[in-house]
Coordinates of C-alpha atoms and ligand atoms in Angstrom, one line a residue:
M1065 CA -60.1 164.1 -99.0
T1066 CA -58.1 160.9 -98.8
L1067 CA -60.0 157.9 -100.0
H1068 CA -59.3 154.3 -98.9
H1069 CA -60.9 150.9 -99.2
L1070 CA -63.1 151.5 -96.1
T1071 CA -64.3 155.0 -97.0
N1072 CA -68.0 155.1 -96.3
A1073 CA -69.0 155.6 -99.9
D1074 CA -72.7 155.5 -100.8
L1075 CA -72.9 155.9 -104.6
H1076 CA -76.5 155.2 -105.4
C1077 CA -79.7 156.9 -104.3
H1078 CA -82.7 158.9 -105.5
S1079 CA -84.2 162.3 -104.8
T1080 CA -87.5 163.9 -105.7
V1081 CA -85.8 164.8 -109.1
S1082 CA -86.6 161.2 -110.0
D1083 CA -88.5 158.7 -107.8
G1084 CA -87.1 159.4 -104.4
G1085 CA -89.0 161.0 -101.6
L1086 CA -86.5 163.6 -100.4
A1087 CA -85.2 166.7 -102.1
P1088 CA -81.4 166.6 -102.9
A1089 CA -80.4 168.8 -100.0
L1090 CA -82.4 166.8 -97.5
L1091 CA -80.9 163.6 -98.9
A1092 CA -77.4 165.0 -98.4
E1093 CA -78.2 165.7 -94.8
R1094 CA -79.5 162.2 -94.3
A1095 CA -76.4 160.8 -95.9
K1096 CA -74.2 162.8 -93.7
A1097 CA -76.2 161.7 -90.6
G1098 CA -75.8 158.1 -91.8
G1099 CA -72.0 158.5 -91.7
V1100 CA -71.5 158.8 -95.5
E1101 CA -68.1 160.3 -96.4
L1102 CA -68.3 160.1 -100.2
W1103 CA -71.7 160.5 -101.8
A1104 CA -73.3 160.5 -105.2
L1105 CA -76.9 161.2 -106.1
T1106 CA -78.0 158.9 -109.0
D1107 CA -81.4 159.9 -110.1
H1108 CA -83.0 157.9 -112.9
D1109 CA -82.1 159.4 -116.3
E1110 CA -81.7 162.8 -114.7
I1111 CA -78.9 165.1 -113.6
G1112 CA -81.1 168.1 -112.6
G1113 CA -80.5 167.5 -108.9
I1114 CA -76.8 167.4 -109.0
A1115 CA -76.1 171.2 -108.4
E1116 CA -78.3 171.2 -105.2
A1117 CA -76.8 167.9 -104.0
R1118 CA -73.2 169.1 -104.5
A1119 CA -73.8 172.4 -102.8
A1120 CA -75.3 170.6 -99.8
A1121 CA -72.6 168.0 -99.7
Q1122 CA -69.9 170.7 -99.7
R1123 CA -71.7 172.6 -97.0
L1124 CA -71.7 169.5 -94.9
G1125 CA -68.1 168.6 -95.6
M1126 CA -68.9 165.4 -97.5
G1127 CA -67.1 164.3 -100.6
F1128 CA -69.3 164.4 -103.7
L1129 CA -69.3 162.7 -107.1
S1130 CA -71.8 163.5 -109.9
G1131 CA -74.0 160.6 -110.7
V1132 CA -76.9 159.2 -112.7
E1133 CA -78.7 155.9 -113.2
I1134 CA -79.5 155.4 -116.9
S1135 CA -82.3 153.0 -118.0
V1136 CA -81.1 150.8 -120.8
S1137 CA -82.8 148.1 -122.9
F1138 CA -80.8 144.9 -123.1
A1139 CA -81.9 141.4 -124.2
G1140 CA -85.5 142.2 -123.6
Q1141 CA -85.1 143.6 -120.1
V1142 CA -84.3 146.9 -118.5
V1143 CA -80.7 147.2 -117.2
H1144 CA -79.6 150.1 -115.1
I1145 CA -76.2 151.7 -115.7
V1146 CA -74.9 154.0 -113.1
G1147 CA -72.5 156.8 -114.3
L1148 CA -70.2 158.4 -111.8
G1149 CA -67.7 161.3 -111.8
F1150 CA -68.7 162.9 -115.1
D1151 CA -69.1 166.5 -116.2
E1152 CA -72.9 167.0 -116.0
T1153 CA -72.8 169.9 -118.5
D1154 CA -71.5 167.7 -121.3
A1155 CA -73.9 168.4 -124.3
E1156 CA -74.1 164.8 -125.6
L1157 CA -74.9 163.5 -122.1
V1158 CA -77.5 166.2 -121.4
Q1159 CA -79.2 165.5 -124.8
G1160 CA -79.0 161.7 -124.4
L1161 CA -80.6 161.8 -121.0
R1162 CA -83.3 164.2 -122.2
A1163 CA -84.1 161.8 -125.1
T1164 CA -84.3 158.9 -122.6
R1165 CA -86.7 160.8 -120.4
G1166 CA -88.8 161.8 -123.3
G1167 CA -90.6 158.5 -123.6
R1168 CA -91.8 158.5 -120.1
G1169 CA -94.9 160.8 -120.6
P1170 CA -96.5 158.7 -123.3
R1171 CA -95.6 155.5 -121.5
A1172 CA -97.3 156.8 -118.4
Q1173 CA -100.5 157.6 -120.4
E1174 CA -100.4 154.0 -121.7
M1175 CA -99.9 152.6 -118.2
A1176 CA -103.0 154.5 -117.1
A1177 CA -105.0 153.2 -120.0
G1178 CA -104.0 149.7 -119.1
L1179 CA -105.0 150.2 -115.5
A1180 CA -108.3 151.8 -116.6
Q1181 CA -109.1 148.5 -118.5
V1182 CA -109.1 146.7 -115.1
G1183 CA -111.3 149.4 -113.5
I1184 CA -108.6 151.7 -112.0
H1185 CA -109.4 155.1 -113.3
G1186 CA -107.5 158.4 -113.0
A1187 CA -104.1 156.7 -112.5
Y1188 CA -102.2 159.2 -114.7
E1189 CA -103.5 162.2 -112.8
G1190 CA -103.0 160.4 -109.5
A1191 CA -99.4 159.5 -110.2
L1192 CA -98.7 163.0 -111.3
R1193 CA -99.6 164.2 -107.8
F1194 CA -96.5 162.3 -106.5
V1195 CA -94.2 163.5 -109.2
G1196 CA -91.4 166.0 -108.2
N1197 CA -90.2 166.5 -111.8
P1198 CA -92.7 166.6 -114.6
E1199 CA -90.1 165.0 -117.0
L1200 CA -89.6 162.0 -114.7
I1201 CA -92.8 160.1 -114.1
S1202 CA -92.0 156.5 -113.1
R1203 CA -93.7 153.3 -112.0
T1204 CA -92.8 154.3 -108.5
H1205 CA -95.2 157.3 -108.7
F1206 CA -98.0 155.1 -109.9
A1207 CA -97.2 152.7 -107.1
R1208 CA -97.5 155.4 -104.4
W1209 CA -100.8 156.6 -105.8
L1210 CA -102.2 153.1 -106.0
V1211 CA -101.4 152.5 -102.4
E1212 CA -102.8 155.9 -101.3
A1213 CA -106.0 155.2 -103.3
G1214 CA -106.4 151.9 -101.5
H1215 CA -105.9 149.6 -104.4
C1216 CA -103.0 147.8 -102.7
R1217 CA -101.6 147.6 -99.2
D1218 CA -98.0 148.5 -100.1
I1219 CA -95.7 149.2 -103.0
A1220 CA -94.4 145.7 -103.3
E1221 CA -98.0 144.5 -103.9
V1222 CA -98.6 147.1 -106.5
F1223 CA -95.6 146.0 -108.5
R1224 CA -96.6 142.3 -108.2
K1225 CA -100.2 142.9 -109.2
Y1226 CA -100.0 145.8 -111.7
L1227 CA -96.6 147.1 -112.8
T1228 CA -94.5 144.1 -113.8
E1229 CA -94.4 142.3 -117.1
G1230 CA -97.7 140.8 -118.1
K1231 CA -99.7 142.9 -115.6
P1232 CA -102.3 145.5 -116.6
G1233 CA -100.2 148.6 -115.9
Y1234 CA -97.0 147.3 -117.5
V1235 CA -95.9 148.9 -120.8
P1236 CA -92.9 147.5 -122.6
H1237 CA -90.6 150.4 -123.4
R1238 CA -87.5 151.1 -125.4
W1239 CA -84.9 152.8 -123.3
A1240 CA -81.4 153.8 -124.2
Q1241 CA -79.0 151.4 -125.9
L1242 CA -76.1 150.0 -123.8
G1243 CA -73.5 151.5 -126.2
D1244 CA -75.2 154.9 -126.2
A1245 CA -75.4 155.1 -122.4
L1246 CA -71.8 154.2 -122.0
R1247 CA -70.7 156.7 -124.7
W1248 CA -72.6 159.5 -122.9
I1249 CA -70.9 158.7 -119.6
H1250 CA -67.4 158.2 -121.0
G1251 CA -67.7 161.3 -123.3
A1252 CA -68.4 163.3 -120.2
G1253 CA -65.3 161.9 -118.4
G1254 CA -67.1 159.4 -116.1
I1255 CA -67.0 155.8 -115.1
A1256 CA -69.9 153.4 -115.9
V1257 CA -71.1 150.8 -113.4
I1258 CA -73.6 148.0 -113.8
A1259 CA -76.3 148.6 -111.2
H1260 CA -77.6 145.8 -108.9
P1261 CA -76.8 142.9 -111.3
A1262 CA -78.7 140.3 -109.3
R1263 CA -82.0 142.1 -110.0
Y1264 CA -82.1 141.1 -113.7
R1265 CA -83.7 137.8 -114.8
F1266 CA -81.1 136.9 -117.4
T1267 CA -80.1 133.4 -118.4
P1268 CA -76.4 132.7 -117.7
T1269 CA -75.7 133.3 -121.4
E1270 CA -77.5 136.7 -121.4
E1271 CA -75.7 137.8 -118.3
Y1272 CA -72.4 136.8 -119.8
A1273 CA -73.3 138.9 -122.9
L1274 CA -74.2 141.9 -120.7
F1275 CA -70.9 141.8 -118.9
S1276 CA -68.9 141.2 -122.1
E1277 CA -70.6 143.9 -124.1
F1278 CA -70.4 146.3 -121.2
K1279 CA -66.6 145.7 -121.1
Q1280 CA -66.3 146.0 -124.8
H1281 CA -68.0 149.5 -124.6
G1282 CA -65.4 150.5 -122.0
G1283 CA -67.5 149.9 -118.9
R1284 CA -65.4 149.5 -115.7
G1285 CA -67.5 148.8 -112.7
V1286 CA -70.2 146.8 -111.1
E1287 CA -72.3 147.2 -107.9
V1288 CA -71.4 144.5 -105.5
I1289 CA -72.7 145.9 -102.2
T1290 CA -76.1 147.4 -102.8
G1291 CA -79.4 147.7 -100.9
S1292 CA -80.8 145.6 -103.7
H1293 CA -78.5 142.5 -103.0
S1294 CA -78.8 139.8 -100.4
S1295 CA -75.5 138.9 -98.8
A1296 CA -75.3 135.7 -101.0
E1297 CA -75.8 137.9 -104.1
A1298 CA -73.0 140.2 -102.9
V1299 CA -70.7 137.2 -102.7
R1300 CA -71.7 136.0 -106.1
Y1301 CA -71.1 139.4 -107.8
A1302 CA -67.8 139.9 -105.9
E1303 CA -66.6 136.8 -107.7
I1304 CA -68.0 138.1 -111.0
A1305 CA -66.3 141.4 -110.5
Q1306 CA -63.0 139.6 -110.2
E1307 CA -63.7 137.3 -113.1
F1308 CA -64.4 140.3 -115.4
D1309 CA -61.7 142.5 -113.8
L1310 CA -64.2 145.2 -112.8
L1311 CA -64.1 147.8 -110.1
A1312 CA -66.6 147.4 -107.4
S1313 CA -69.2 149.9 -106.2
R1314 CA -71.3 150.3 -103.1
G1315 CA -74.6 152.1 -102.7
S1316 CA -77.8 151.9 -100.7
D1317 CA -80.3 152.7 -103.6
F1318 CA -82.1 154.7 -101.0
H1319 CA -85.5 156.1 -102.2
A1320 CA -87.6 157.3 -99.3
P1321 CA -87.6 156.9 -95.5
E1322 CA -90.9 155.0 -95.4
E1323 CA -90.0 152.8 -98.4
S1324 CA -86.3 151.9 -98.2
R1325 CA -85.0 149.0 -96.1
V1326 CA -81.4 150.1 -96.3
E1327 CA -80.4 153.5 -94.8
L1328 CA -77.8 155.7 -96.5
G1329 CA -74.3 154.8 -95.4
S1330 CA -75.3 151.7 -93.5
L1331 CA -74.2 148.9 -95.9
P1332 CA -71.4 146.5 -95.1
P1333 CA -67.9 147.4 -96.6
L1334 CA -66.7 146.0 -99.9
P1335 CA -64.9 142.7 -99.6
G1336 CA -61.2 143.3 -99.2
T1337 CA -60.3 141.4 -102.4
L1338 CA -62.1 144.0 -104.6
S1339 CA -60.9 147.3 -106.0
P1340 CA -63.3 150.1 -105.0
V1341 CA -64.5 152.2 -107.9
W1342 CA -64.0 155.4 -105.8
L1343 CA -60.2 155.0 -105.8
A1344 CA -60.3 155.3 -109.6
L1345 CA -62.5 158.5 -109.2
A1346 CA -60.3 160.3 -106.6
D1347 CA -59.6 163.2 -108.9
R1348 CA -63.3 163.7 -109.7
V1349 CA -64.4 164.2 -106.0
Q1350 CA -65.9 167.6 -105.5
Ligands
AMP2576 P1 -89.4 152.9 -114.1 O1 -88.0 153.6 -114.4 O2 -90.5 153.9 -114.3 O3 -89.6 151.7 -114.9 O4 -89.5 152.6 -112.6 C1 -88.5 151.8 -112.0 C2 -88.4 152.0 -110.5 O5 -89.5 151.3 -109.9 C3 -87.2 151.4 -109.9 O6 -86.1 152.3 -109.9 C4 -87.6 151.1 -108.5 O7 -87.5 152.3 -107.7 C5 -89.1 150.8 -108.6 N1 -89.3 149.4 -108.6 C6 -89.2 148.5 -109.6 N2 -89.6 147.2 -109.3 C7 -90.0 147.3 -108.0 C8 -90.5 146.4 -107.0 N3 -90.7 145.1 -107.3 N4 -90.8 146.9 -105.8 C9 -90.7 148.2 -105.5 N5 -90.2 149.1 -106.3 C10 -89.8 148.7 -107.6
MN2577 MN1 -86.2 153.9 -108.5
MN2578 MN1 -82.1 150.6 -110.4
MN2579 MN1 -81.7 153.1 -108.2

């Protein structure tokens, strides 16, 4: 396929293989229906959905890039790094992601213990009922159960009351190191992208450190147009992309029909001044 600046690329979303609500093939159909021309599935710390997603994309005549969203600890916060266009059979990548996922089970048990202390019992078993992949239990699965069990009205309220720093179900966790995540992505031939940069609560100094270290480790892209950014935030990170000479990415971060505000393929285009990351990935499209 021929790629251009205005290609409808959606390079960030989640399936039931992580914390999304649709199986990879159904997500592919939804992306196609939403007008997506180039698609990547980017499950959290997981590449197990890629084969199904790619087969579905090919059947639907939609360009496909392998993808993942890696959880990284940086300056006391969690930063998400999206990898695109890599070989998902690369041994070091496979092993690194497996190790990153490995902490989730014990963390989930600790989260449940914290919730039990405020009188919410059975949260681990409850969350497990929403899990599509036993290796990938996330805060989202707890949130869905807490809503279903009537503890909160919606997922936003769950995060506010229970699952963010300082709240009873929050457990600080050590994720991958920035340098490791980038080495896994690059070693497998992919391009690394900082996901939804406006979502972090860094000081200007910490944010500068993130972008500088990301570049030093060979990182090349940043999400500018994402379902997680307001239009003002998109403008701000368009400027930062230029300042740091980074390629720009675009992705809905779609999770589930009932939960996601932004539909696959429906975001505005990238500002014309930016270089789309997909033009650098043209030879990886499958
Ligand atoms: P985890 O990787 O287990 O820490 O879960 C992180 C996921 O929780 C993110 O990828 C989002 O899908 C979801 N999430 C985080 N914060 C919020 C929030 N404030 N509202 C709704 N979902 C959130
Ligand atoms: Mn998520
Ligand atoms: Mn994210
Ligand atoms: Mn995401």
